[in-house]
Coordinates of C-alpha atoms in Angstrom, one line a residue:
M6 CA 0.2 -0.1 0.0
P7 CA 1.4 3.3 -0.9
S8 CA 2.7 5.6 2.0
S9 CA 1.4 8.6 0.6
L10 CA -1.9 9.5 -1.1
F11 CA 0.1 11.3 -3.6
D12 CA 2.3 8.3 -4.7
R13 CA 1.2 6.5 -8.2
V14 CA -1.0 4.0 -8.0
R15 CA -0.5 0.7 -10.2
K16 CA -2.3 1.4 -13.4
V17 CA -3.4 5.0 -12.5
T18 CA -2.0 7.3 -15.3
D19 CA -2.4 10.9 -15.4
E20 CA -4.9 10.5 -18.3
V21 CA -7.6 9.3 -15.8
T22 CA -6.6 11.3 -12.6
D23 CA -8.9 13.7 -11.5
P24 CA -7.4 17.4 -12.6
R25 CA -8.0 18.6 -8.9
F26 CA -5.6 16.0 -7.9
R27 CA -2.9 16.7 -10.6
V28 CA -2.8 20.2 -9.3
L29 CA -2.8 19.1 -5.5
R30 CA 0.0 16.7 -6.2
D31 CA 2.3 18.9 -8.5
H32 CA 1.7 22.6 -7.4
H33 CA 4.1 24.2 -5.0
I34 CA 1.3 26.1 -3.2
H35 CA -0.2 22.9 -1.6
Q36 CA 2.9 21.8 0.1
A37 CA 1.3 22.5 3.4
T38 CA -2.2 20.6 1.9
R39 CA -0.3 17.6 1.1
R40 CA 1.5 17.0 4.5
L41 CA -1.7 17.5 6.2
M42 CA -3.8 15.2 4.2
D43 CA -1.2 12.5 4.5
E44 CA -0.9 13.1 8.1
T45 CA -4.7 12.8 8.4
F46 CA -4.6 9.4 6.0
A47 CA -2.1 7.8 7.9
A48 CA -4.3 8.1 11.2
F49 CA -7.2 6.9 9.1
G50 CA -6.7 3.3 9.5
G51 CA -10.0 2.1 8.3
A52 CA -9.1 3.1 4.6
D53 CA -7.2 0.8 1.8
R54 CA -5.9 1.1 -1.4
S55 CA -9.0 1.6 -3.2
F56 CA -9.1 4.9 -1.2
I57 CA -6.1 6.2 -2.8
R58 CA -7.2 5.1 -6.2
E59 CA -10.5 6.9 -5.8
F60 CA -9.0 9.9 -4.6
Q61 CA -6.7 9.9 -7.2
T62 CA -9.4 9.6 -9.8
G63 CA -13.3 9.7 -10.1
G64 CA -13.7 9.8 -6.3
F65 CA -11.7 12.8 -5.4
S66 CA -14.1 14.8 -3.7
P67 CA -15.9 12.2 -1.7
R68 CA -12.6 11.2 -0.3
V69 CA -11.8 14.7 0.9
L70 CA -14.9 14.7 2.5
E71 CA -14.0 11.5 4.3
L72 CA -10.8 12.7 5.4
A73 CA -12.3 16.2 6.6
L74 CA -14.8 14.3 8.4
F75 CA -12.4 11.6 10.0
A76 CA -10.1 14.6 11.1
A77 CA -13.1 16.2 12.7
L78 CA -14.0 13.2 14.7
H79 CA -10.7 12.6 15.5
E80 CA -10.3 15.9 17.2
Q81 CA -13.5 15.5 19.2
G82 CA -11.6 12.4 20.6
H83 CA -13.9 9.8 18.8
T84 CA -12.6 6.1 18.5
L85 CA -13.1 4.3 15.2
E86 CA -14.2 0.6 15.1
H87 CA -13.2 -1.1 12.0
T88 CA -15.8 -3.4 10.2
G89 CA -13.9 -3.7 6.8
G90 CA -17.0 -2.3 4.9
A91 CA -20.0 -0.2 5.1
P92 CA -20.7 2.3 6.8
D93 CA -17.6 4.6 6.5
F94 CA -17.4 5.3 10.0
L95 CA -18.3 3.2 13.3
L96 CA -17.8 5.2 16.2
G97 CA -17.2 3.9 19.9
G98 CA -17.0 4.8 23.4
D99 CA -19.7 6.4 25.2
H100 CA -21.6 7.6 22.2
P101 CA -21.6 4.8 19.7
V102 CA -22.8 6.0 16.1
A103 CA -22.6 4.8 12.4
I104 CA -21.8 7.2 9.8
E105 CA -22.1 7.0 5.8
A106 CA -20.6 9.8 3.6
T107 CA -22.2 10.6 0.5
T108 CA -22.1 13.4 -1.6
S109 CA -24.5 14.9 -4.6
N110 CA -22.9 14.1 -8.1
P111 CA -22.8 15.7 -11.7
A112 CA -25.6 13.9 -14.1
Q113 CA -24.2 11.0 -15.8
G114 CA -21.9 12.0 -18.6
A115 CA -21.5 15.4 -17.1
S116 CA -17.9 16.4 -16.0
P117 CA -17.7 19.8 -14.0
E118 CA -14.0 18.8 -13.6
A119 CA -13.3 18.9 -17.2
D120 CA -15.5 22.0 -17.2
L121 CA -13.4 23.5 -14.5
E122 CA -10.0 23.2 -16.5
Q123 CA -11.3 25.1 -19.6
L124 CA -12.5 28.3 -17.3
P125 CA -10.2 31.1 -17.6
Q126 CA -7.6 31.7 -14.7
G127 CA -9.5 33.1 -11.6
K128 CA -13.3 32.6 -13.2
H129 CA -14.5 29.8 -11.0
P130 CA -18.2 30.5 -11.0
L131 CA -18.4 30.7 -7.2
V132 CA -22.2 32.4 -7.2
P133 CA -24.8 30.4 -9.3
A134 CA -26.0 32.7 -12.3
D135 CA -29.6 31.8 -11.2
L136 CA -29.9 31.6 -7.5
D137 CA -33.3 30.1 -7.3
D138 CA -32.8 27.7 -9.7
A139 CA -29.5 26.5 -8.1
E140 CA -31.2 26.2 -4.6
A141 CA -34.2 24.0 -6.1
E142 CA -31.4 21.8 -8.1
F143 CA -29.5 21.6 -4.6
V144 CA -32.5 20.7 -2.7
L145 CA -33.2 17.8 -5.4
Q146 CA -29.6 16.8 -5.7
S147 CA -29.4 16.5 -1.8
A148 CA -32.7 14.3 -1.6
K149 CA -31.5 12.1 -4.4
A150 CA -28.0 11.3 -2.6
L151 CA -29.8 10.9 0.7
R152 CA -32.7 8.5 -0.6
R153 CA -29.8 6.7 -2.6
K154 CA -28.4 5.9 0.9
L155 CA -31.8 5.1 2.6
D156 CA -32.6 2.7 -0.3
K157 CA -29.3 0.8 -0.6
R158 CA -29.1 -2.9 0.6
S159 CA -26.2 -5.3 1.3
A160 CA -26.0 -8.5 -0.5
Q161 CA -27.7 -9.9 2.7
G162 CA -30.6 -7.8 1.8
H163 CA -29.6 -5.4 4.8
A164 CA -30.1 -1.8 4.8
Y165 CA -27.1 0.2 6.8
W166 CA -29.0 0.2 10.2
Q167 CA -29.8 -3.8 10.0
A168 CA -26.4 -4.5 9.8
P169 CA -25.3 -6.9 12.9
H170 CA -22.4 -4.2 13.8
V171 CA -24.9 -1.2 13.3
Q172 CA -27.6 -2.3 15.1
G173 CA -28.8 -0.5 18.2
R174 CA -26.5 2.6 17.1
P175 CA -27.8 6.0 15.8
F176 CA -27.6 6.0 11.9
V177 CA -26.4 9.1 10.3
I178 CA -25.7 10.1 6.6
A179 CA -22.9 12.8 6.0
L180 CA -23.4 14.9 3.0
E181 CA -21.8 17.4 0.8
S182 CA -22.7 18.7 -2.5
F183 CA -20.5 18.5 -5.8
H184 CA -23.0 18.1 -8.5
H185 CA -22.0 21.8 -9.9
L186 CA -19.0 23.8 -10.1
S187 CA -20.7 26.2 -7.5
S188 CA -22.5 23.9 -5.4
L189 CA -20.5 24.6 -2.5
F190 CA -22.2 28.0 -2.5
H191 CA -25.0 26.7 -0.6
T192 CA -25.4 26.7 2.9
V193 CA -27.4 24.5 5.5
T194 CA -30.6 26.1 5.3
P195 CA -32.3 25.0 2.1
L196 CA -31.0 21.4 3.2
A197 CA -33.0 22.1 7.0
N198 CA -35.9 23.2 5.0
Y199 CA -36.1 19.8 3.0
L200 CA -35.4 17.8 6.0
Y201 CA -37.8 19.5 8.6
G202 CA -40.6 20.3 5.9
H203 CA -40.5 23.8 7.3
R204 CA -38.9 27.4 6.5
D205 CA -38.5 30.4 8.3
V206 CA -40.3 33.6 7.5
A207 CA -38.9 36.9 8.7
T208 CA -40.8 40.1 9.4
R209 CA -40.7 43.4 11.4
D210 CA -43.3 44.3 13.8
D211 CA -44.4 48.1 14.2
H212 CA -41.5 48.8 16.3
G213 CA -39.2 47.3 13.6
T214 CA -38.2 44.4 15.4
L215 CA -37.2 41.1 13.7
V216 CA -40.1 38.7 13.9
L217 CA -39.6 34.5 12.9
T218 CA -42.7 32.5 12.1
S219 CA -42.4 29.2 10.6
E220 CA -44.2 28.1 7.5
K221 CA -44.9 24.5 6.6
I222 CA -43.5 23.2 2.7
T223 CA -45.4 20.1 1.2
E224 CA -43.1 19.9 -1.9
H225 CA -40.0 21.1 -3.5
R226 CA -40.1 21.9 -7.3
R227 CA -37.8 22.6 -10.2
G228 CA -39.0 22.4 -13.7
D229 CA -41.2 19.5 -14.1
T230 CA -39.5 17.5 -11.1
S231 CA -41.0 17.6 -7.5
I232 CA -40.4 15.7 -4.4
P233 CA -42.4 15.9 -1.3
S234 CA -40.8 17.9 1.9
G235 CA -40.0 16.7 5.2
L236 CA -37.8 13.9 4.7
F237 CA -37.3 13.2 8.5
A238 CA -41.2 13.0 9.2
Q239 CA -41.7 10.1 6.6
P240 CA -41.6 6.6 7.9
E241 CA -38.6 5.5 5.5
A242 CA -36.7 7.9 7.5
A243 CA -37.3 6.3 11.0
H244 CA -33.9 4.8 11.0
L245 CA -32.0 8.3 10.0
S246 CA -31.0 9.8 13.3
A247 CA -29.5 12.6 11.6
V248 CA -27.9 14.1 8.6
I249 CA -24.2 16.0 8.8
F250 CA -23.8 18.4 6.2
S251 CA -21.0 20.6 5.0
N252 CA -20.1 23.0 2.4
S253 CA -16.4 23.5 3.7
A254 CA -14.6 19.7 3.6
T255 CA -12.7 20.8 0.9
V256 CA -9.2 21.0 -0.1
A257 CA -9.0 24.7 1.1
K258 CA -10.0 23.6 4.5
F259 CA -6.8 21.3 4.8
H260 CA -4.8 23.8 3.0
R261 CA -5.9 26.9 5.7
I262 CA -5.4 24.1 8.7
G263 CA -1.8 22.8 7.2
T264 CA -0.5 26.5 6.7
E265 CA -1.8 27.2 10.5
L266 CA 0.3 24.4 11.7
G267 CA 3.4 25.8 9.6
Y268 CA 3.2 23.4 7.0
G269 CA 3.5 25.6 4.0
P270 CA 6.4 27.5 2.4
D271 CA 7.2 31.3 3.3
D272 CA 6.1 32.8 -0.3
V273 CA 2.7 31.2 -0.2
A274 CA -0.3 33.1 1.9
M275 CA -4.0 32.7 2.2
L276 CA -6.8 35.4 2.3
R277 CA -10.3 33.8 3.4
Y278 CA -13.2 35.8 2.8
G279 CA -16.8 35.3 2.9
S280 CA -20.1 35.9 5.3
L281 CA -20.6 35.2 9.2
P282 CA -23.8 34.9 11.4
D283 CA -24.4 38.4 12.9
P284 CA -25.0 37.6 16.6
D285 CA -27.4 40.7 16.9
P286 CA -30.9 39.2 16.8
N287 CA -32.3 41.8 15.0
A288 CA -29.8 41.4 12.0
D289 CA -31.3 40.1 9.0
R290 CA -28.0 40.2 6.9
A291 CA -24.8 38.2 7.1
L292 CA -21.5 40.0 8.1
E293 CA -18.7 40.2 5.5
H294 CA -15.3 39.5 6.9
A295 CA -11.8 38.4 5.8
Y296 CA -8.5 37.5 7.3
V297 CA -5.1 36.3 6.5
V298 CA -4.7 32.5 7.7
G299 CA -2.3 32.6 10.3
D300 CA -2.7 36.3 11.5
Y301 CA -4.0 35.1 15.0
G302 CA -2.7 32.9 18.0
P303 CA -3.2 29.2 18.4
E304 CA -6.3 29.6 20.4
E305 CA -8.0 30.9 17.5
R306 CA -7.1 28.5 14.9
E307 CA -9.7 27.1 12.3
T308 CA -11.0 23.2 13.4
F309 CA -12.1 20.4 11.2
S310 CA -15.3 20.3 13.1
E311 CA -16.0 23.8 12.0
S312 CA -18.2 23.9 8.8
F313 CA -19.8 20.6 10.0
H314 CA -23.9 21.0 11.1
V315 CA -25.8 18.0 12.5
L316 CA -29.4 18.3 11.5
H317 CA -31.0 16.0 14.1
N318 CA -34.1 13.9 13.5
P319 CA -37.0 14.4 15.7
W320 CA -38.7 11.4 14.7
A321 CA -35.9 9.3 14.8
S322 CA -36.0 5.5 16.7
I323 CA -32.8 6.0 17.9
P324 CA -31.8 9.5 18.7
I325 CA -28.2 11.1 19.0
A326 CA -27.4 11.7 22.5
D327 CA -26.5 15.0 23.5
G328 CA -22.6 15.7 23.7
T329 CA -21.9 13.3 20.7
F330 CA -20.5 15.6 18.4
S331 CA -19.0 18.4 20.1
G332 CA -17.7 21.2 17.9
F333 CA -20.4 20.7 15.2
T334 CA -23.3 23.5 14.6
E335 CA -26.3 21.4 15.8
H336 CA -29.7 21.9 14.6
R337 CA -33.0 20.8 16.3
L338 CA -36.9 21.2 15.0
R339 CA -38.8 23.1 17.8
D340 CA -42.4 22.5 18.6
D341 CA -43.2 25.8 16.6
G342 CA -41.7 24.5 13.6
L343 CA -38.6 27.0 14.0
V344 CA -35.1 25.3 14.1
L345 CA -33.1 25.7 17.3
T346 CA -29.5 26.2 16.1
T347 CA -26.6 26.2 18.8
S348 CA -22.6 26.3 18.0
D349 CA -19.7 26.5 20.1
R350 CA -18.1 29.4 17.8
I351 CA -19.4 31.4 15.0
D352 CA -19.1 29.9 11.5
Y353 CA -18.8 30.9 8.3
F354 CA -22.2 30.5 6.2
T355 CA -19.7 30.4 2.8
S356 CA -16.2 31.5 2.3
H357 CA -13.6 31.5 -0.3
T358 CA -9.8 31.1 0.3
L359 CA -7.6 33.2 -2.1
V360 CA -3.9 31.8 -2.4
L361 CA -1.0 34.1 -3.1
H362 CA 2.4 33.0 -4.2
A363 CA 4.7 35.6 -4.1
P364 CA 8.1 36.5 -2.2
D365 CA 5.6 39.3 -0.4
A366 CA 2.7 37.1 -0.4
R367 CA 1.6 37.9 3.1
T368 CA 1.7 41.3 3.1
R369 CA 0.0 41.4 -0.1
A370 CA -2.7 39.4 1.5
R371 CA -3.3 41.7 4.3
G372 CA -3.5 44.5 2.0
Y373 CA -6.5 42.3 0.2
A374 CA -7.9 42.0 3.4
E375 CA -8.0 45.5 4.7
R376 CA -9.5 46.7 1.3
Y377 CA -12.3 43.9 1.6
Q378 CA -12.8 44.7 5.3
A379 CA -13.3 48.4 3.9
T380 CA -15.6 47.9 1.3
A381 CA -18.0 45.5 3.5
A382 CA -18.1 48.4 5.8
S383 CA -18.8 51.2 3.2
P384 CA -22.6 52.1 3.3
D385 CA -22.3 52.2 -0.3

């Protein structure tokens, strides 16, 4: 078995490797990323040769998700029990849980990775051209990915939760979206609307105070396609204890954390910018924020647990015990239809990481951060 995720696997030529893998393997700027990914993989004892092959070829994004999820569970102190098969993660200890990871994927025959190679430098479509249509597609693709796992049966005819080593444990599906180049733009909110069958409605009272109420959703539609809302409330989801979601379990997360650990070269710096929740209960817009990775103390460093969300199923036959996923943002449906969200620290809704490669990279990154903050603070 190769000692590194980036060692050539037998019969895997560059012609069949994922273009994102080739950039990660070959480019100087990803020195920190490669080192941290290899360290994570070395600790991830459940992976095998097929993991490396898929990471280098057609399963690049799902394998990055699994690496990031493992790193998050590891930093929370979870121990893994290895079964040699499905599901992907079997947590032991005081809070045993079974987790199967999945992704939403492009339509058969489509290749966003190939499209990415054709885009001009710096023209990655971070924001969908049609926001409403993209959100509708995100919900339908997420639903498809979750249904695929709920419907899957083993050679013995068992669903995941029926396997002998899983019975009695909460069963969880971890999800990330890769069906489109801009699919990571979407936050957890549309997914929560689908899972709970409710959406928040914001209004202002006579005093200008923000008031939230809940509106029931019956279906989600895109064009001629529609699906029923409220997956958690449907009988077939009774064995689904929760869904874990992230839009940030990506190469960029490994790059940022690896840089914070001092693994990167001196001529590479990163600027992270995006939108954060406003702690003001009367706010109806996100805060724009930017920072240079590493310009702070160890206590402020990014964690792998950040950006992971746990959406609890209130109708689950086996609920997840409180405190199981410390560090994840948690969502629970209240009796009034609103969703209670709790988190240990403020987490980005969405963000982008700009990588600079130059002798004065950090100085340039700080200048960009200052200009970004000034623009965000401007009333115009």
